[in-house]
Short mmCIF file of C-alpha atoms and ligand atoms in Angstrom, two decimals:
data_model
loop_
_atom_site.label_atom_id
_atom_site.label_comp_id
_atom_site.label_asym_id
_atom_site.label_seq_id
_atom_site.Cartn_x
_atom_site.Cartn_y
_atom_site.Cartn_z
CA MET A 21 -0.20 -0.21 -0.24
CA ALA A 22 1.80 3.03 -1.03
CA ASP A 23 1.42 6.76 -0.13
CA THR A 24 0.55 8.26 -2.83
CA ASP A 25 -2.60 5.73 -3.35
CA VAL A 26 -4.07 6.52 -0.17
CA ARG A 27 -3.80 10.02 -0.69
CA SER A 28 -5.56 9.29 -4.21
CA LEU A 29 -8.54 7.51 -2.36
CA ALA A 30 -8.50 10.24 0.21
CA GLU A 31 -8.52 13.00 -2.35
CA LEU A 32 -11.12 10.78 -4.37
CA LEU A 33 -13.13 10.87 -0.76
CA ALA A 34 -13.03 14.68 -0.50
CA ALA A 35 -13.85 15.42 -4.41
CA ASN A 36 -17.03 13.11 -3.86
CA LYS A 37 -17.74 14.20 -0.43
CA GLY A 38 -21.59 13.26 0.20
CA HIS A 39 -22.26 11.87 -3.11
CA ALA A 40 -20.46 8.29 -2.17
CA VAL A 41 -21.20 5.14 -0.52
CA ALA A 42 -19.23 2.16 0.42
CA LEU A 43 -19.84 -1.40 -0.71
CA THR A 44 -18.34 -4.45 1.63
CA GLY A 45 -18.08 -8.21 1.72
CA ALA A 46 -16.09 -10.70 3.72
CA GLY A 47 -13.09 -8.97 3.34
CA ILE A 48 -13.86 -6.27 6.20
CA SER A 49 -14.85 -8.83 8.86
CA THR A 50 -11.84 -11.23 8.60
CA GLU A 51 -9.97 -9.00 11.48
CA SER A 52 -13.01 -9.17 13.53
CA GLY A 53 -12.10 -13.31 13.67
CA ILE A 54 -14.96 -14.32 10.75
CA PRO A 55 -14.35 -16.80 7.90
CA ASP A 56 -14.17 -15.52 4.83
CA PHE A 57 -16.35 -18.62 3.58
CA ARG A 58 -15.64 -17.88 -0.25
CA SER A 59 -11.73 -17.68 0.35
CA PRO A 60 -9.98 -20.63 -2.07
CA GLY A 61 -8.65 -23.55 0.30
CA THR A 62 -9.33 -22.33 4.14
CA GLY A 63 -13.00 -21.53 3.06
CA LEU A 64 -15.91 -23.20 4.55
CA TRP A 65 -17.53 -23.34 1.89
CA ASN A 66 -14.27 -25.94 0.63
CA ARG A 67 -16.05 -27.97 3.63
CA ILE A 68 -20.26 -27.54 3.03
CA ASP A 69 -21.82 -27.00 -0.04
CA PRO A 70 -23.68 -23.84 0.89
CA MET A 71 -26.05 -24.16 -1.85
CA GLU A 72 -27.27 -27.30 -0.43
CA TYR A 73 -27.46 -26.32 3.19
CA LEU A 74 -28.13 -23.17 3.38
CA SER A 75 -31.11 -22.94 0.69
CA VAL A 76 -34.82 -22.62 0.73
CA ASP A 77 -35.13 -25.95 -0.08
CA ALA A 78 -32.77 -27.41 2.90
CA LEU A 79 -35.04 -25.21 5.30
CA TYR A 80 -38.00 -27.06 4.15
CA ALA A 81 -36.72 -30.34 3.19
CA ARG A 82 -34.14 -30.97 5.87
CA PRO A 83 -35.07 -28.12 8.55
CA GLU A 84 -33.03 -30.01 11.10
CA THR A 85 -29.91 -30.37 9.28
CA PHE A 86 -30.17 -26.65 8.10
CA TRP A 87 -30.42 -25.72 11.52
CA GLN A 88 -27.39 -27.82 12.82
CA TYR A 89 -25.72 -26.07 10.10
CA PHE A 90 -26.75 -22.58 10.39
CA ALA A 91 -25.75 -22.46 14.21
CA GLU A 92 -22.68 -24.05 13.70
CA VAL A 93 -21.04 -21.83 11.08
CA PHE A 94 -23.27 -18.63 12.06
CA GLY A 95 -23.19 -18.86 15.79
CA PRO A 96 -20.11 -17.58 16.81
CA THR A 97 -20.13 -14.36 14.35
CA LEU A 98 -23.14 -13.07 16.98
CA ALA A 99 -20.14 -12.35 19.54
CA ALA A 100 -17.56 -10.43 16.77
CA GLN A 101 -16.63 -7.43 17.29
CA PRO A 102 -16.25 -4.52 14.65
CA ASN A 103 -12.44 -3.91 13.87
CA ALA A 104 -10.82 -0.66 12.42
CA GLY A 105 -12.56 -1.09 9.00
CA HIS A 106 -15.52 -0.87 10.26
CA LEU A 107 -15.23 1.84 12.47
CA ALA A 108 -13.52 4.20 9.92
CA LEU A 109 -16.71 3.39 7.90
CA ALA A 110 -18.71 5.05 10.77
CA LYS A 111 -16.42 7.54 10.99
CA LEU A 112 -16.58 8.90 7.33
CA GLU A 113 -20.24 8.42 7.44
CA ALA A 114 -20.09 10.64 10.69
CA ALA A 115 -18.35 13.34 8.85
CA GLY A 116 -20.46 13.46 6.14
CA PHE A 117 -17.91 11.61 3.30
CA ILE A 118 -20.19 8.69 2.53
CA THR A 119 -23.90 8.35 3.22
CA GLY A 120 -24.04 4.88 3.98
CA VAL A 121 -22.81 1.34 3.97
CA ILE A 122 -24.19 -1.30 1.32
CA THR A 123 -23.19 -4.97 2.76
CA GLN A 124 -23.21 -8.29 1.56
CA ASN A 125 -22.48 -9.47 5.08
CA ILE A 126 -24.87 -10.88 7.92
CA ASP A 127 -22.95 -10.23 10.95
CA GLY A 128 -24.22 -6.75 11.93
CA LEU A 129 -20.68 -5.32 12.61
CA HIS A 130 -21.25 -2.15 10.44
CA GLN A 131 -24.37 -1.33 13.25
CA LYS A 132 -22.27 -2.56 16.35
CA ALA A 133 -19.68 0.14 15.23
CA GLY A 134 -21.68 2.79 14.79
CA SER A 135 -23.11 3.27 11.01
CA ARG A 136 -26.18 4.76 11.09
CA THR A 137 -27.31 4.03 7.20
CA VAL A 138 -26.76 -0.16 6.46
CA TYR A 139 -28.40 -2.13 3.52
CA GLU A 140 -28.12 -5.15 4.25
CA VAL A 141 -28.74 -7.03 0.73
CA HIS A 142 -27.82 -10.09 2.37
CA GLY A 143 -30.20 -9.81 5.34
CA HIS A 144 -28.71 -10.33 8.98
CA LEU A 145 -28.21 -12.32 11.73
CA ARG A 146 -30.48 -10.44 14.27
CA THR A 147 -33.87 -12.05 13.65
CA VAL A 148 -35.72 -15.11 12.87
CA HIS A 149 -39.56 -14.48 12.06
CA CYS A 150 -42.23 -16.94 12.24
CA GLN A 151 -43.17 -18.27 8.86
CA SER A 152 -47.25 -18.71 9.79
CA CYS A 153 -47.46 -15.49 11.87
CA GLY A 154 -44.85 -13.23 11.27
CA ARG A 155 -43.55 -12.78 14.70
CA THR A 156 -39.88 -11.74 15.12
CA TYR A 157 -37.58 -13.16 17.70
CA PRO A 158 -33.46 -12.68 18.08
CA MET A 159 -31.69 -15.17 16.60
CA SER A 160 -30.33 -15.80 20.00
CA GLU A 161 -33.61 -17.12 21.21
CA ALA A 162 -33.80 -19.54 18.36
CA LEU A 163 -30.03 -20.76 18.73
CA ALA A 164 -30.84 -21.18 22.71
CA GLN A 165 -34.36 -22.77 21.87
CA LEU A 166 -31.85 -25.32 19.33
CA LYS A 167 -30.03 -26.88 22.58
CA LYS A 168 -33.24 -28.01 24.05
CA GLU A 169 -34.89 -29.01 20.43
CA PRO A 170 -33.87 -29.95 16.88
CA ILE A 171 -36.04 -27.18 15.27
CA PRO A 172 -36.81 -23.58 16.78
CA HIS A 173 -40.16 -22.61 16.95
CA CYS A 174 -42.72 -19.48 17.27
CA SER A 175 -43.85 -19.46 21.24
CA GLU A 176 -46.78 -17.33 20.37
CA CYS A 177 -48.23 -19.94 17.66
CA GLY A 178 -46.28 -22.92 17.54
CA GLY A 179 -45.03 -22.37 13.67
CA ARG A 180 -41.52 -22.85 12.31
CA VAL A 181 -39.32 -19.89 12.16
CA ARG A 182 -36.39 -19.36 9.59
CA PRO A 183 -33.36 -16.65 10.03
CA ASP A 184 -33.97 -13.13 8.31
CA VAL A 185 -31.17 -13.93 6.18
CA VAL A 186 -31.41 -14.26 2.66
CA LEU A 187 -31.00 -17.74 1.66
CA PHE A 188 -29.66 -19.48 -1.79
CA GLY A 189 -33.32 -19.58 -3.68
CA ASP A 190 -34.52 -16.43 -1.82
CA MET A 191 -35.50 -13.26 -3.29
CA MET A 192 -33.55 -10.31 -3.16
CA PRO A 193 -34.70 -8.02 0.39
CA ALA A 194 -36.13 -4.05 -0.22
CA ALA A 195 -32.62 -3.31 1.28
CA PHE A 196 -31.26 -4.37 -2.37
CA SER A 197 -33.52 -2.06 -4.32
CA GLN A 198 -32.56 0.36 -1.36
CA ALA A 199 -28.94 -0.02 -2.33
CA VAL A 200 -29.56 0.50 -6.09
CA ALA A 201 -30.91 3.57 -5.52
CA ALA A 202 -28.75 4.99 -3.11
CA VAL A 203 -25.89 3.85 -5.80
CA GLU A 204 -28.01 6.08 -8.00
CA ARG A 205 -27.53 8.73 -6.08
CA SER A 206 -24.03 8.40 -5.56
CA SER A 207 -20.48 9.65 -7.86
CA LEU A 208 -18.18 7.29 -6.19
CA VAL A 209 -18.69 3.87 -5.17
CA LEU A 210 -15.82 2.62 -2.22
CA VAL A 211 -15.89 -1.26 -1.99
CA VAL A 212 -14.10 -2.69 0.85
CA GLY A 213 -13.48 -6.22 1.50
CA SER A 214 -15.11 -7.46 -1.62
CA SER A 215 -14.03 -9.50 -4.41
CA LEU A 216 -17.30 -8.74 -5.94
CA THR A 217 -18.17 -12.32 -7.21
CA VAL A 218 -21.37 -12.39 -5.79
CA SER A 219 -23.93 -11.39 -8.24
CA PRO A 220 -26.23 -9.36 -8.09
CA ALA A 221 -24.67 -7.16 -5.31
CA ASN A 222 -21.23 -7.14 -7.35
CA SER A 223 -23.50 -5.31 -9.95
CA LEU A 224 -23.18 -2.49 -7.99
CA ALA A 225 -19.85 -1.61 -8.46
CA PHE A 226 -20.49 -1.13 -12.03
CA GLN A 227 -22.93 1.59 -12.16
CA THR A 228 -21.35 4.68 -10.63
CA PRO A 229 -19.29 7.13 -12.66
CA HIS A 230 -16.33 6.85 -10.21
CA LEU A 231 -15.31 3.33 -8.32
CA ALA A 232 -12.20 2.91 -5.65
CA ILE A 233 -11.65 -0.55 -4.27
CA VAL A 234 -9.78 -1.75 -1.08
CA ASN A 235 -9.41 -5.43 -1.31
CA ARG A 236 -6.82 -8.07 -0.45
CA GLU A 237 -7.30 -10.20 -3.48
CA PRO A 238 -7.72 -8.36 -7.56
CA THR A 239 -11.54 -7.61 -8.42
CA PRO A 240 -13.19 -8.24 -11.90
CA ALA A 241 -13.55 -4.11 -11.52
CA ASP A 242 -10.53 -3.32 -11.04
CA GLY A 243 -9.79 -2.33 -14.76
CA ARG A 244 -12.07 0.55 -14.58
CA ALA A 245 -11.42 1.46 -11.14
CA ASP A 246 -10.24 4.85 -10.28
CA VAL A 247 -8.27 3.87 -7.58
CA VAL A 248 -7.29 0.45 -6.06
CA LEU A 249 -5.53 -0.50 -2.87
CA SER A 250 -4.85 -4.14 -2.64
CA GLY A 251 -4.21 -3.78 1.37
CA GLY A 252 -6.35 -5.16 4.41
CA ALA A 253 -9.77 -2.87 5.29
CA GLY A 254 -8.50 -1.75 8.72
CA ASP A 255 -4.90 -0.55 8.19
CA THR A 256 -6.22 0.91 4.96
CA LEU A 257 -8.93 2.45 5.75
CA SER A 258 -6.73 4.12 8.44
CA ALA A 259 -4.65 5.57 6.80
CA VAL A 260 -6.80 7.22 4.59
CA LEU A 261 -8.53 8.63 7.83
CA ARG A 262 -4.98 9.95 9.08
CA GLU A 263 -4.96 11.79 5.13
CA LEU A 264 -8.48 13.54 5.93
CA ASN A 265 -7.68 14.42 9.20
CA LEU A 266 -10.45 12.39 10.96
CA ALA A 267 -8.06 9.72 12.53
ZN1 LIG B 27 -45.98 -17.93 15.12
#
């Protein structure tokens, strides 16, 4: 990460102040101890097939297996804490540089870091809802139930509950169209920790006049980006904050 690149990103943010939105992926949360499920070699996706286990089909056809894997994979994430990358984006929003964060992550760490406007295009881990009566419960309650029974149920009507995350086979939530609108209002998208390979969220990086990318690995959008920084989110964004006198 060269100083000139950090300066370029800071200048780009200053030039588009108030008209920029961040787009984040798994790479921003790895520094909080949450595995990047899609990383080659180490990824959890190499052990289990997400299309098979974390799908709407699995939720209905094999709910016990679904919940067993869901709790194993995402249970530890509930206790994770935001890192310097999340905190930097919250500061950029508070200082008026970005208007919000579009995230592919379901870990809720942007809100924990203090971000106000967060578009969770893949849903979130905070709650589950009853598929019969619609009542919402904290995820922690559903996971606690799982210790006593194979499938969590609605304590009001006995119906089955499901997580408020976007599963394979689900439609995209309202947050996605809100994210599209946020990008349309913006002149700059700042990608942080996303390899831009997951559709349709990755398409957002291609719908903006200016693009900046902070990611450890190359992305398919690097060629059209104004600035590409190949460092970690925490270090890179902390350096950008210093450049903007926000640190
Ligand atoms: Zn219910």
